[in-house]
Amino acid sequence: MKTDVQVAVIGGGIVGVSVLYWLAKLGWTDTVLLERRELTSGSTWHAAGNTTYFGPYPKMTALFAGSIRTYLQAEKETGQSVGFHETGSLRLAATERELELFHDYAPRYEGLGIPFHVRSPEEVAALHPFIDTGQIHGAAHTPTDGHVDPTGATNALAQAARIRGASVERRCPVETIAKFGSRWVLETPNGAVTTEHVVVATSFWAREMLVPLGLNLPVYPTQHHEIITESLPEIAALDTELPSMRDSWVSCNVRQEQNGLLIGIYEEEPEFWALDGIPPDFKEELLPPNLDPLMPHLERLMERMPLFAEAGIKVANNGPMCLTPDGLPLIGPVPAMERLWLATGFNVGIGTGGGSAEILANWMTTGQPPKGLDAIHADRFGNDLSKDAALASIRKVYARGYQLPDRI
Ligand SMILES: Cc1cc2nc3c(=O)[nH]c(=O)nc-3n(C[C@H](O)[C@H](O)[C@H](O)COP(=O)(O)OP(=O)(O)OC[C@H]3O[C@@H](n4cnc5c(N)ncnc54)[C@H](O)[C@@H]3O)c2cc1C
């Protein structure tokens, strides 16, 4: 194990591995990633892998675009598949106002060279034969996004980073972080690692990890469900994979998974998990599903996509997912803690992890913060936000689901 490095990244989910990869690409290879168990052991292994280009915040669109680009680059460099399915996505306009907003967003995509179309209900029906378009006003269509295999992408990124000289240590939990002079010392059961820079990419574990340094990060685990249906003959009969669908009225996303449907739901009353501390014996297991709060959404989905009403549920997964009070990640240096960097708080870490890592790695290697991305700066909540206030905001953010801000 490397014991004296320029950068130690803690956490081997999609985000930490993406940071390791981008640092290596930018020439910083005196690096080691330390992972408590196996790569993807946190939220990454059970994510649906949705990676869309659609988003209401113009400055964030580049993060989404950068993520797919990052994963495909790693695939090219290693030959390891990231399982990208270019199905495209439909973001339904449940209201006239949503449709107006989609038209407002269009020039941004043109500027970035990302195909973006505002579709009529008839066009939506042609693209996705199972959506009942009777109650929608149209949709935003991003035809070149889709979904990846989160585990495949993580492994490809790790392999591509290793090829350039970076190291990955699995089964190596960081037990303490302390500063001695100008260097950080990370204690692990396999020995200490001394490093100039530390990147904390430990998702909802980051909070407890940094309390001993006097930090109060507002990142908490929320329970998030995804449902996978049995195969449906109507889907098996299709020639091409269905586009992903996102709908503010149902508050869910739906994509094709083999010959069934995979549905992710943002319910109105989200449940937190492990608010008094992540159990030390938590490995990578799922949480017991609780379907009752999901029922109103599933009933609405039966109206929006009547085919779903005919499907048996094969699996209901409930996994912990990290959230911050505004739903955006914490990226960048921690003030007053020289060379301690955060890459945590991701709730769409597959969709934004690769692009965010590119931004962080550029920031670290040039010393220049990214322009116009104050919304994701690690220090934006200060250090004094109470737990109650943070949880109240997270509840609202989660329950907002796919509703768009009226102004951006
Ligand atoms: C059911 C479900 C579906 C989802 N679907 C999607 C989706 O379709 N698209 C999308 O973009 N997002 C999705 N997400 C969210 C996505 O899973 C997360 O945003 C993403 O995986 C976060 O990646 P991460 O690297 O920040 O965290 P994690 O994957 O949780 O990685 C953190 C890592 O840190 C390690 N670690 C913790 N403590 C230590 C320590 N002391 N020492 C060393 N290592 C440590 C952990 O073992 C873990 O491997 C979904 C989430 C859930 C629950």
mmCIF file of C-alpha atoms and ligand atoms in Angstrom, residues 9-17 33-52 64 71 147-148 150 154 169 172-176 188 201-206 209 222-227 246 253 255 262 264 266 282-284 286 317-322 343-353, ligand 1:
data_model
loop_
_atom_site.group_PDB
_atom_site.id
_atom_site.type_symbol
_atom_site.label_atom_id
_atom_site.label_comp_id
_atom_site.label_asym_id
_atom_site.label_seq_id
_atom_site.Cartn_x
_atom_site.Cartn_y
_atom_site.Cartn_z
ATOM 1 C CA VAL A 9 -9.334 9.867 -1.842
ATOM 2 C CA ILE A 10 -11.592 8.289 0.786
ATOM 3 C CA GLY A 11 -14.566 6.329 -0.560
ATOM 4 C CA GLY A 12 -14.819 4.030 -3.577
ATOM 5 C CA GLY A 13 -18.283 4.854 -4.920
ATOM 6 C CA ILE A 14 -18.820 6.354 -8.364
ATOM 7 C CA VAL A 15 -17.798 9.788 -7.049
ATOM 8 C CA GLY A 16 -14.516 8.893 -5.318
ATOM 9 C CA VAL A 17 -13.408 6.710 -8.208
ATOM 10 C CA LEU A 33 -8.134 5.603 -2.998
ATOM 11 C CA LEU A 34 -9.090 3.995 0.315
ATOM 12 C CA GLU A 35 -12.354 2.046 0.415
ATOM 13 C CA ARG A 36 -13.896 0.589 3.564
ATOM 14 C CA ARG A 37 -15.200 -2.571 1.823
ATOM 15 C CA GLU A 38 -15.498 -3.129 -1.954
ATOM 16 C CA LEU A 39 -15.861 -0.491 -4.691
ATOM 17 C CA THR A 40 -19.561 0.546 -4.992
ATOM 18 C CA SER A 41 -20.358 -0.714 -1.446
ATOM 19 C CA GLY A 42 -22.323 2.435 -0.553
ATOM 20 C CA SER A 43 -25.268 3.683 -2.645
ATOM 21 C CA THR A 44 -23.601 3.110 -5.996
ATOM 22 C CA TRP A 45 -24.207 -0.629 -6.371
ATOM 23 C CA HIS A 46 -27.997 -0.373 -6.084
ATOM 24 C CA ALA A 47 -28.515 2.782 -8.164
ATOM 25 C CA ALA A 48 -30.675 2.537 -11.274
ATOM 26 C CA GLY A 49 -27.906 4.188 -13.271
ATOM 27 C CA ASN A 50 -30.060 6.901 -14.834
ATOM 28 C CA THR A 51 -27.957 9.603 -16.415
ATOM 29 C CA THR A 52 -30.006 12.356 -17.986
ATOM 30 C CA PHE A 64 -24.619 15.883 -16.383
ATOM 31 C CA TYR A 71 -17.813 7.086 -18.236
ATOM 32 C CA HIS A 147 -28.536 4.973 -18.314
ATOM 33 C CA VAL A 148 -25.280 3.274 -17.384
ATOM 34 C CA PRO A 150 -23.054 1.999 -12.077
ATOM 35 C CA THR A 154 -17.017 2.443 -11.303
ATOM 36 C CA GLU A 169 -6.998 -0.096 -1.632
ATOM 37 C CA CYS A 172 -9.183 -0.361 4.022
ATOM 38 C CA PRO A 173 -11.476 1.802 6.191
ATOM 39 C CA VAL A 174 -10.148 5.171 7.267
ATOM 40 C CA GLU A 175 -10.568 5.295 11.042
ATOM 41 C CA THR A 176 -9.232 8.773 11.816
ATOM 42 C CA THR A 188 -6.413 2.564 8.717
ATOM 43 C CA ALA A 201 -16.057 11.096 -1.020
ATOM 44 C CA THR A 202 -17.822 9.022 1.609
ATOM 45 C CA SER A 203 -21.401 10.135 0.941
ATOM 46 C CA PHE A 204 -23.534 9.991 4.100
ATOM 47 C CA TRP A 205 -20.600 8.657 6.112
ATOM 48 C CA ALA A 206 -18.825 12.017 5.621
ATOM 49 C CA MET A 209 -16.104 11.157 9.689
ATOM 50 C CA THR A 222 -32.695 9.237 3.160
ATOM 51 C CA GLN A 223 -34.473 6.029 2.184
ATOM 52 C CA HIS A 224 -35.136 5.757 -1.544
ATOM 53 C CA HIS A 225 -37.145 3.036 -3.290
ATOM 54 C CA GLU A 226 -36.946 1.573 -6.730
ATOM 55 C CA ILE A 227 -39.365 -1.000 -8.064
ATOM 56 C CA ARG A 246 -39.681 11.505 -15.706
ATOM 57 C CA ASN A 253 -38.844 8.092 -13.127
ATOM 58 C CA ARG A 255 -37.104 3.206 -17.546
ATOM 59 C CA LEU A 262 -37.758 0.074 -13.339
ATOM 60 C CA GLY A 264 -37.784 5.274 -8.900
ATOM 61 C CA TYR A 266 -39.909 10.457 -4.723
ATOM 62 C CA PHE A 282 -23.623 -1.804 8.050
ATOM 63 C CA LYS A 283 -22.111 -3.452 4.999
ATOM 64 C CA GLU A 284 -23.947 -2.860 1.729
ATOM 65 C CA LEU A 286 -30.619 -2.900 1.446
ATOM 66 C CA ASN A 317 -35.408 -2.125 -3.349
ATOM 67 C CA ASN A 318 -35.009 0.410 -0.586
ATOM 68 C CA GLY A 319 -31.524 1.882 -0.358
ATOM 69 C CA PRO A 320 -29.969 4.684 1.667
ATOM 70 C CA MET A 321 -29.198 7.790 -0.385
ATOM 71 C CA CYS A 322 -27.363 10.930 0.671
ATOM 72 C CA ALA A 343 -16.982 15.461 -2.975
ATOM 73 C CA THR A 344 -20.026 14.326 -1.078
ATOM 74 C CA GLY A 345 -23.781 14.848 -0.681
ATOM 75 C CA PHE A 346 -24.704 13.362 -4.073
ATOM 76 C CA ASN A 347 -28.255 12.100 -4.626
ATOM 77 C CA VAL A 348 -27.831 11.791 -8.398
ATOM 78 C CA GLY A 349 -24.258 10.682 -8.159
ATOM 79 C CA ILE A 350 -24.380 8.498 -11.250
ATOM 80 C CA GLY A 351 -25.887 11.333 -13.285
ATOM 81 C CA THR A 352 -23.463 13.991 -12.005
ATOM 82 C CA GLY A 353 -20.491 12.145 -10.431
HETATM 83 C C1 LIG B 1 -32.571 2.903 -4.958
HETATM 84 C C2 LIG B 1 -31.642 3.966 -5.485
HETATM 85 C C3 LIG B 1 -31.637 4.271 -6.847
HETATM 86 C C4 LIG B 1 -30.790 5.278 -7.330
HETATM 87 N N1 LIG B 1 -30.802 5.542 -8.670
HETATM 88 C C5 LIG B 1 -29.990 6.519 -9.161
HETATM 89 C C6 LIG B 1 -29.970 6.816 -10.549
HETATM 90 O O1 LIG B 1 -30.667 6.205 -11.343
HETATM 91 N N2 LIG B 1 -29.137 7.813 -10.979
HETATM 92 C C7 LIG B 1 -28.338 8.524 -10.124
HETATM 93 O O2 LIG B 1 -27.631 9.428 -10.565
HETATM 94 N N3 LIG B 1 -28.347 8.251 -8.796
HETATM 95 C C8 LIG B 1 -29.136 7.281 -8.300
HETATM 96 N N4 LIG B 1 -29.129 6.991 -6.961
HETATM 97 C C9 LIG B 1 -28.228 7.766 -6.097
HETATM 98 C C10 LIG B 1 -26.803 7.233 -6.253
HETATM 99 O O3 LIG B 1 -26.783 5.881 -5.855
HETATM 100 C C11 LIG B 1 -25.839 8.053 -5.393
HETATM 101 O O4 LIG B 1 -25.998 9.437 -5.630
HETATM 102 C C12 LIG B 1 -24.386 7.684 -5.709
HETATM 103 O O5 LIG B 1 -24.192 6.294 -5.708
HETATM 104 C C13 LIG B 1 -23.473 8.351 -4.688
HETATM 105 O O6 LIG B 1 -22.149 7.957 -4.981
HETATM 106 P P1 LIG B 1 -21.006 8.264 -3.915
HETATM 107 O O7 LIG B 1 -19.738 7.785 -4.502
HETATM 108 O O8 LIG B 1 -21.109 9.688 -3.472
HETATM 109 O O9 LIG B 1 -21.411 7.422 -2.625
HETATM 110 P P2 LIG B 1 -21.340 5.861 -2.309
HETATM 111 O O10 LIG B 1 -21.598 5.030 -3.486
HETATM 112 O O11 LIG B 1 -22.217 5.646 -1.128
HETATM 113 O O12 LIG B 1 -19.831 5.649 -1.924
HETATM 114 C C14 LIG B 1 -19.281 6.061 -0.687
HETATM 115 C C15 LIG B 1 -18.205 5.047 -0.358
HETATM 116 O O13 LIG B 1 -17.484 5.478 0.799
HETATM 117 C C16 LIG B 1 -17.085 4.303 1.490
HETATM 118 N N5 LIG B 1 -16.704 4.650 2.850
HETATM 119 C C17 LIG B 1 -17.503 5.092 3.840
HETATM 120 N N6 LIG B 1 -16.798 5.299 4.969
HETATM 121 C C18 LIG B 1 -15.509 4.982 4.674
HETATM 122 C C19 LIG B 1 -14.312 4.987 5.420
HETATM 123 N N7 LIG B 1 -14.285 5.328 6.726
HETATM 124 N N8 LIG B 1 -13.155 4.606 4.816
HETATM 125 C C20 LIG B 1 -13.133 4.245 3.518
HETATM 126 N N9 LIG B 1 -14.272 4.215 2.751
HETATM 127 C C21 LIG B 1 -15.433 4.592 3.327
HETATM 128 C C22 LIG B 1 -18.322 3.409 1.409
HETATM 129 O O14 LIG B 1 -18.019 2.068 1.678
HETATM 130 C C23 LIG B 1 -18.780 3.661 -0.012
HETATM 131 O O15 LIG B 1 -18.265 2.706 -0.924
HETATM 132 C C24 LIG B 1 -29.957 5.995 -6.442
HETATM 133 C C25 LIG B 1 -29.963 5.688 -5.089
HETATM 134 C C26 LIG B 1 -30.790 4.696 -4.596
HETATM 135 C C27 LIG B 1 -30.795 4.393 -3.143
#
